[in-house]
Short mmCIF file of C-alpha atoms and ligand atoms in Angstrom, two decimals:
data_model
loop_
_atom_site.label_atom_id
_atom_site.label_comp_id
_atom_site.label_asym_id
_atom_site.label_seq_id
_atom_site.Cartn_x
_atom_site.Cartn_y
_atom_site.Cartn_z
CA MET A 55 0.00 0.03 -0.02
CA THR A 56 1.13 3.51 -0.71
CA ASP A 57 1.51 5.81 2.39
CA GLN A 58 -1.90 7.47 2.95
CA ASN A 59 -0.14 10.52 4.42
CA ASN A 60 1.84 11.31 1.41
CA PRO A 61 0.12 12.56 -1.67
CA ILE A 62 0.02 10.66 -5.01
CA LEU A 63 1.25 12.74 -7.93
CA VAL A 64 -0.87 12.77 -11.09
CA VAL A 65 1.14 14.11 -14.11
CA GLY A 66 -1.13 15.43 -16.87
CA SER A 67 -3.97 15.94 -14.44
CA THR A 68 -6.10 17.97 -16.83
CA GLY A 69 -5.85 15.30 -19.55
CA LYS A 70 -8.24 12.50 -20.47
CA THR A 71 -6.84 9.91 -18.13
CA GLY A 72 -5.24 12.21 -15.55
CA LEU A 73 -8.41 14.18 -14.77
CA ARG A 74 -10.25 10.89 -14.09
CA VAL A 75 -7.31 9.42 -12.03
CA ALA A 76 -7.00 12.46 -9.86
CA ARG A 77 -10.84 12.58 -9.30
CA LEU A 78 -11.16 8.92 -8.40
CA LEU A 79 -8.19 9.02 -6.04
CA ALA A 80 -9.72 12.08 -4.28
CA GLU A 81 -13.22 10.35 -4.12
CA ARG A 82 -11.58 7.42 -2.51
CA GLY A 83 -9.93 9.46 0.25
CA HIS A 84 -6.44 9.61 -1.07
CA ARG A 85 -4.30 12.77 -0.99
CA VAL A 86 -3.65 13.84 -4.58
CA ARG A 87 -1.19 16.26 -6.12
CA PRO A 88 -2.49 16.97 -9.60
CA VAL A 89 0.03 18.64 -11.92
CA SER A 90 0.19 19.98 -15.49
CA ARG A 91 1.67 23.12 -16.94
CA ASN A 92 -1.27 25.13 -15.56
CA THR A 93 -1.65 23.89 -12.04
CA ASP A 94 -0.74 25.64 -8.72
CA ILE A 95 2.38 23.44 -8.60
CA PRO A 96 3.36 23.60 -12.33
CA PHE A 97 4.81 20.60 -14.06
CA ASP A 98 6.28 20.86 -17.48
CA TRP A 99 8.07 17.96 -19.31
CA GLU A 100 10.13 20.52 -21.11
CA GLN A 101 11.36 22.14 -17.90
CA PRO A 102 12.95 19.49 -15.56
CA ALA A 103 13.41 22.26 -12.93
CA THR A 104 9.66 22.01 -12.35
CA TRP A 105 9.80 18.30 -11.53
CA THR A 106 11.58 18.60 -8.12
CA LYS A 107 8.69 20.57 -6.43
CA ALA A 108 6.06 18.27 -7.94
CA LEU A 109 7.85 15.13 -6.71
CA ALA A 110 8.67 16.38 -3.20
CA GLY A 111 7.10 14.19 -0.56
CA VAL A 112 4.99 12.04 -2.86
CA SER A 113 4.53 8.30 -2.39
CA ALA A 114 3.63 7.27 -5.91
CA ALA A 115 3.14 8.96 -9.27
CA TYR A 116 0.88 8.38 -12.29
CA VAL A 117 3.02 9.29 -15.27
CA THR A 118 1.42 10.43 -18.53
CA TYR A 119 3.82 11.77 -21.14
CA PHE A 120 2.69 14.47 -23.63
CA PRO A 121 2.54 14.55 -26.55
CA ASP A 122 3.49 10.86 -26.88
CA LEU A 123 6.19 8.53 -25.79
CA ALA A 124 7.24 8.31 -29.49
CA PHE A 125 8.37 11.90 -29.61
CA PRO A 126 12.12 12.57 -29.87
CA GLY A 127 13.57 12.96 -26.41
CA ALA A 128 10.75 11.24 -24.54
CA ALA A 129 12.88 8.32 -23.38
CA GLU A 130 15.56 10.58 -22.04
CA LYS A 131 12.96 12.55 -20.07
CA ILE A 132 11.29 9.41 -18.74
CA GLU A 133 14.76 8.29 -17.61
CA ALA A 134 15.59 11.59 -16.04
CA PHE A 135 12.17 11.80 -14.38
CA THR A 136 12.54 8.31 -12.97
CA LYS A 137 15.90 9.28 -11.44
CA ALA A 138 14.37 12.44 -10.02
CA ALA A 139 11.59 10.24 -8.53
CA ILE A 140 14.17 7.94 -6.89
CA THR A 141 16.07 10.98 -5.51
CA ALA A 142 12.76 12.36 -4.10
CA GLY A 143 12.00 9.03 -2.33
CA VAL A 144 9.08 8.06 -4.44
CA ARG A 145 8.24 4.37 -4.15
CA LYS A 146 6.06 3.59 -7.13
CA LEU A 147 5.53 4.75 -10.78
CA VAL A 148 2.48 3.83 -12.79
CA LEU A 149 3.26 4.56 -16.49
CA LEU A 150 0.59 5.16 -19.10
CA SER A 151 1.87 3.62 -22.32
CA GLY A 152 0.63 2.66 -25.76
CA ARG A 153 0.18 -0.77 -27.41
CA GLY A 154 2.53 -1.80 -30.15
CA GLU A 155 4.75 1.22 -30.02
CA SER A 156 8.47 0.46 -30.00
CA HIS A 157 9.25 3.87 -28.33
CA ALA A 158 6.79 3.32 -25.68
CA LYS A 159 8.27 -0.08 -25.03
CA THR A 160 11.68 1.63 -24.44
CA CYS A 161 10.09 3.93 -21.85
CA GLU A 162 8.35 0.96 -20.12
CA ASP A 163 11.77 -0.72 -19.88
CA ILE A 164 13.26 2.29 -18.19
CA VAL A 165 10.48 2.28 -15.52
CA ARG A 166 10.67 -1.51 -15.21
CA ASP A 167 14.44 -1.47 -14.70
CA SER A 168 14.45 1.57 -12.35
CA GLY A 169 14.35 -0.50 -9.11
CA LEU A 170 11.12 1.30 -8.06
CA ASP A 171 7.87 -0.50 -7.68
CA TYR A 172 5.92 -0.06 -10.94
CA THR A 173 2.86 -0.91 -12.94
CA LEU A 174 2.77 -0.53 -16.73
CA VAL A 175 -0.66 0.44 -18.15
CA ARG A 176 -0.35 -0.27 -21.86
CA CYS A 177 -3.52 0.98 -23.65
CA ALA A 178 -5.35 0.63 -26.95
CA TRP A 179 -6.96 3.65 -28.62
CA PHE A 180 -9.01 5.78 -26.30
CA ALA A 181 -12.72 5.91 -26.94
CA GLN A 182 -12.63 9.45 -25.64
CA ASN A 183 -10.49 10.48 -28.64
CA PHE A 184 -13.92 10.69 -30.35
CA SER A 185 -15.54 12.87 -27.68
CA GLU A 186 -12.79 14.83 -25.89
CA GLY A 187 -9.78 14.45 -28.21
CA TYR A 188 -8.64 15.23 -31.80
CA LEU A 189 -11.44 13.11 -33.37
CA ARG A 190 -14.30 15.12 -31.79
CA ASP A 191 -14.39 17.68 -34.58
CA PRO A 192 -14.37 15.02 -37.30
CA VAL A 193 -17.35 13.28 -35.59
CA LEU A 194 -19.24 16.61 -35.53
CA GLU A 195 -18.29 17.20 -39.12
CA GLY A 196 -19.48 13.70 -39.95
CA MET A 197 -16.26 12.24 -41.39
CA ILE A 198 -13.40 10.46 -39.74
CA ALA A 199 -10.38 10.11 -42.06
CA LEU A 200 -7.61 7.76 -40.75
CA PRO A 201 -4.88 5.66 -42.41
CA ALA A 202 -6.37 2.54 -40.87
CA GLY A 203 -7.80 0.62 -43.83
CA LYS A 204 -10.00 -2.18 -42.49
CA VAL A 205 -7.81 -2.80 -39.44
CA ARG A 206 -9.67 -3.48 -36.25
CA GLU A 207 -8.81 -1.74 -33.03
CA PRO A 208 -10.00 -2.80 -29.49
CA ILE A 209 -10.95 0.77 -28.53
CA VAL A 210 -10.91 1.23 -24.81
CA ASP A 211 -12.92 3.51 -22.49
CA VAL A 212 -10.73 5.97 -20.51
CA ASP A 213 -12.81 5.49 -17.41
CA ASP A 214 -11.65 1.84 -17.32
CA ILE A 215 -8.01 3.01 -17.73
CA ALA A 216 -8.45 5.38 -14.84
CA GLU A 217 -9.78 2.57 -12.62
CA VAL A 218 -6.80 0.35 -13.45
CA ALA A 219 -4.39 3.24 -12.77
CA VAL A 220 -6.01 4.02 -9.44
CA ALA A 221 -5.89 0.35 -8.44
CA ALA A 222 -2.27 0.19 -9.32
CA LEU A 223 -1.42 3.42 -7.41
CA THR A 224 -3.10 2.28 -4.33
CA ASP A 225 -2.69 -1.50 -4.04
CA ASP A 226 0.71 -3.20 -4.06
CA ARG A 227 -0.75 -6.38 -5.60
CA HIS A 228 -0.43 -4.60 -8.91
CA ASN A 229 3.33 -4.05 -8.50
CA GLY A 230 5.40 -5.52 -11.31
CA GLN A 231 2.40 -6.02 -13.58
CA LEU A 232 2.11 -5.14 -17.30
CA TYR A 233 -1.49 -4.64 -18.08
CA GLU A 234 -2.65 -4.80 -21.74
CA ILE A 235 -5.68 -2.52 -21.50
CA THR A 236 -8.29 -2.99 -24.33
CA GLY A 237 -11.97 -2.76 -24.87
CA PRO A 238 -13.96 -6.04 -25.01
CA ARG A 239 -14.21 -6.31 -28.91
CA LEU A 240 -12.29 -5.44 -32.05
CA LEU A 241 -13.84 -2.79 -34.20
CA ASP A 242 -12.84 -1.50 -37.64
CA PHE A 243 -13.39 2.21 -38.07
CA ASP A 244 -16.51 1.68 -40.21
CA GLU A 245 -18.06 -0.16 -37.23
CA ALA A 246 -16.88 2.57 -34.83
CA ALA A 247 -18.42 5.21 -37.12
CA ALA A 248 -21.76 3.22 -37.10
CA GLU A 249 -21.78 3.17 -33.38
CA LEU A 250 -21.15 6.93 -33.30
CA THR A 251 -23.93 7.45 -35.82
CA LYS A 252 -26.35 5.48 -33.68
CA ALA A 253 -25.55 7.36 -30.47
CA THR A 254 -25.14 10.88 -31.84
CA GLY A 255 -28.06 10.97 -34.22
CA ARG A 256 -25.60 12.33 -36.77
CA ALA A 257 -24.31 10.62 -39.87
CA VAL A 258 -20.70 9.82 -39.10
CA GLY A 259 -18.64 8.09 -41.82
CA TYR A 260 -15.19 6.69 -42.03
CA VAL A 261 -12.78 7.36 -44.97
CA PRO A 262 -9.61 5.25 -45.19
CA ILE A 263 -6.75 7.47 -46.25
CA THR A 264 -3.06 6.66 -47.08
CA LEU A 265 -0.21 7.39 -44.67
CA GLU A 266 0.99 10.08 -47.11
CA GLN A 267 -2.48 11.81 -47.08
CA PHE A 268 -2.48 11.59 -43.27
CA HIS A 269 1.01 13.11 -43.14
CA GLN A 270 -0.02 15.90 -45.39
CA ALA A 271 -3.08 16.73 -43.29
CA MET A 272 -0.98 16.56 -40.02
CA THR A 273 1.64 18.84 -41.55
CA GLY A 274 -1.11 21.46 -42.05
CA ILE A 275 -2.17 21.14 -38.48
CA GLY A 276 1.04 20.77 -36.42
CA GLY A 277 4.00 21.06 -38.83
CA PRO A 278 6.37 18.55 -40.30
CA MET A 279 7.84 17.08 -37.02
CA ILE A 280 4.41 16.41 -35.48
CA ALA A 281 3.35 14.92 -38.79
CA ASP A 282 6.40 12.66 -38.96
CA VAL A 283 5.90 11.33 -35.40
CA PHE A 284 2.11 10.77 -35.62
CA THR A 285 2.48 9.15 -39.09
CA GLY A 286 5.16 6.96 -37.61
CA ILE A 287 2.83 5.88 -34.82
CA CYS A 288 0.02 5.05 -37.31
CA ARG A 289 2.45 3.15 -39.49
CA GLU A 290 3.49 1.12 -36.46
CA THR A 291 0.17 0.53 -34.72
CA LEU A 292 -2.42 0.35 -37.57
CA ASP A 293 -0.77 -2.50 -39.43
CA GLY A 294 -2.76 -5.29 -37.62
CA ARG A 295 -0.31 -5.95 -34.80
CA ASN A 296 -2.87 -4.63 -32.22
CA GLU A 297 -5.77 -6.77 -33.54
CA TRP A 298 -6.13 -8.75 -30.38
CA LEU A 299 -7.82 -8.38 -27.09
CA GLY A 300 -5.86 -7.78 -23.90
CA ASP A 301 -6.96 -9.00 -20.42
CA GLY A 302 -5.52 -6.14 -18.36
CA ILE A 303 -8.84 -4.77 -17.17
CA GLN A 304 -10.09 -8.29 -16.25
CA ARG A 305 -6.80 -9.00 -14.35
CA ALA A 306 -6.68 -5.67 -12.61
CA LEU A 307 -10.28 -5.12 -11.78
CA GLY A 308 -11.87 -8.55 -12.00
CA ARG A 309 -14.46 -7.42 -14.42
CA GLU A 310 -15.10 -6.96 -18.21
CA PRO A 311 -14.24 -3.71 -19.98
CA ARG A 312 -16.91 -1.25 -21.04
CA ASP A 313 -18.08 -1.69 -24.61
CA PHE A 314 -17.60 1.10 -27.21
CA ALA A 315 -21.42 1.27 -27.77
CA THR A 316 -21.88 2.01 -24.09
CA PHE A 317 -19.20 4.72 -24.23
CA CYS A 318 -21.01 6.31 -27.31
CA GLN A 319 -24.32 6.37 -25.44
CA THR A 320 -22.84 7.79 -22.24
CA ALA A 321 -20.86 10.54 -24.10
CA ALA A 322 -23.95 11.46 -26.15
CA GLN A 323 -25.98 11.73 -22.96
CA GLY A 324 -23.16 13.75 -21.44
CA GLY A 325 -23.44 16.31 -24.22
CA PHE A 326 -20.09 15.78 -25.78
CA TRP A 327 -21.63 15.90 -29.23
CA PRO A 328 -24.38 18.51 -29.33
CA GLN A 329 -27.27 17.42 -31.41
CA ALA A 330 -27.42 19.02 -34.84
CA ALA A 331 -29.93 21.90 -34.89
CA PRO A 332 -33.14 20.75 -36.51
CA LYS A 333 -33.73 22.34 -39.91
CA PRO A 334 -36.31 25.19 -39.71
CA LYS A 335 -39.62 24.28 -41.20
CA VAL A 336 -40.32 26.23 -44.35
CA MET A 337 -43.93 27.55 -44.32
CA SER A 338 -45.66 27.59 -47.68
N1 LIG B 621 -5.08 8.94 -27.20
C1 LIG B 621 -4.94 7.59 -27.23
O1 LIG B 621 -5.65 6.91 -27.94
C2 LIG B 621 -3.78 6.97 -26.53
C3 LIG B 621 -3.57 5.60 -26.54
C4 LIG B 621 -2.58 4.97 -25.81
C5 LIG B 621 -1.66 5.85 -25.06
N2 LIG B 621 -1.88 7.20 -25.18
C6 LIG B 621 -0.92 8.10 -24.36
O2 LIG B 621 -1.60 8.93 -23.52
C7 LIG B 621 -0.74 10.05 -23.22
C8 LIG B 621 -1.62 11.30 -23.18
O3 LIG B 621 -2.13 11.55 -24.45
P1 LIG B 621 -3.62 12.25 -24.61
O4 LIG B 621 -3.64 12.73 -26.03
O5 LIG B 621 -4.69 11.42 -24.17
O6 LIG B 621 -3.42 13.43 -23.62
P2 LIG B 621 -4.43 14.58 -23.20
O7 LIG B 621 -5.76 14.02 -22.69
O8 LIG B 621 -4.56 15.65 -24.31
O9 LIG B 621 -3.74 15.22 -21.91
C9 LIG B 621 -2.50 15.84 -21.94
C10 LIG B 621 -2.17 16.28 -20.54
O10 LIG B 621 -0.75 16.61 -20.55
C11 LIG B 621 -0.65 17.96 -20.16
N3 LIG B 621 0.50 18.51 -20.88
C12 LIG B 621 0.59 18.94 -22.13
N4 LIG B 621 1.84 19.35 -22.41
C13 LIG B 621 2.55 19.17 -21.26
C14 LIG B 621 3.93 19.37 -20.96
N5 LIG B 621 4.81 19.95 -21.79
N6 LIG B 621 4.35 19.06 -19.71
C15 LIG B 621 3.47 18.54 -18.75
N7 LIG B 621 2.20 18.34 -19.04
C16 LIG B 621 1.76 18.64 -20.28
C17 LIG B 621 -1.92 18.63 -20.43
O11 LIG B 621 -2.19 19.70 -19.49
P3 LIG B 621 -1.66 21.18 -19.69
O12 LIG B 621 -1.99 21.54 -21.13
O13 LIG B 621 -2.42 21.93 -18.67
O14 LIG B 621 -0.19 21.16 -19.39
C18 LIG B 621 -2.89 17.55 -20.06
O15 LIG B 621 -3.12 17.41 -18.69
C19 LIG B 621 0.31 10.09 -24.37
O16 LIG B 621 1.56 9.62 -23.87
C20 LIG B 621 -0.18 9.04 -25.37
O17 LIG B 621 0.84 8.43 -25.97
C21 LIG B 621 -2.85 7.79 -25.77
#
């Protein structure tokens, strides 16, 4: 068990998983230190000087790296952060990682070999990408374009990830575990779009594009470096290697993961996709 008197650090506490992890910990009576670039105690991956204050006196840390563990310099920062955690007397790290990504695996190895207690939470695509992330606008516009062909992805609900992370942070039975966190079924993106259509009442379609088209679109959004990294991630992870179901949620929580259809209904009811305004009636 982590020491109840010392706070648990949540890095990326305003993000999709971090927000939920910090909230769940607080609800369950744990002391939490939520940090991002905009919190009272600021934490910036680009400014290691901010890490010391964030780590001071914490028992365990939930580590989410932004933008992605595949970005240049990520492994070096995870290594430096792990050393800073050891120096600060932190006992346990719980690392959010991605499935089938070689760079993420390098970062997992750094945490695994650190000598600290650890849990690795290796996740499939987040369902909340469609409601709170970069795919929300495409859903609202009715067209999701990805270089995914007919590949099937076991999309996972971030609420499930948060529950696994909280279990790992607060219960030593999860020490030394690698959890492959997936949803309960494989969906291709046509099937995901059909579920979104059903829940949102909007026609949502999927258009498979090439990696080159994806790179071009990403260059327009974030510039060539961002485009290179995200295209690399797609090349690596959308080639079929992740077309299998993990058992991390079952092993960590003793229950089945939430289904994508349930996520779609919950997010629609939560107002993440405002209903399209009804067309005004034309009086003749
Ligand atoms: N999305 C997926 O499908 C998926 C799947 C598997 C794994 N992952 C992993 O999940 C992680 C988070 O990705 P996400 O897109 O889901 O994140 P997100 O929800 O957008 O959250 C990002 C968080 O990081 C903080 N942040 C941004 N820049 C930062 C910086 N320089 N230093 C410190 N904190 C910073 C943000 O807060 P501030 O802006 O306030 O700083 C925010 O709290 C990534 O490592 C990604 O590889 C994602």
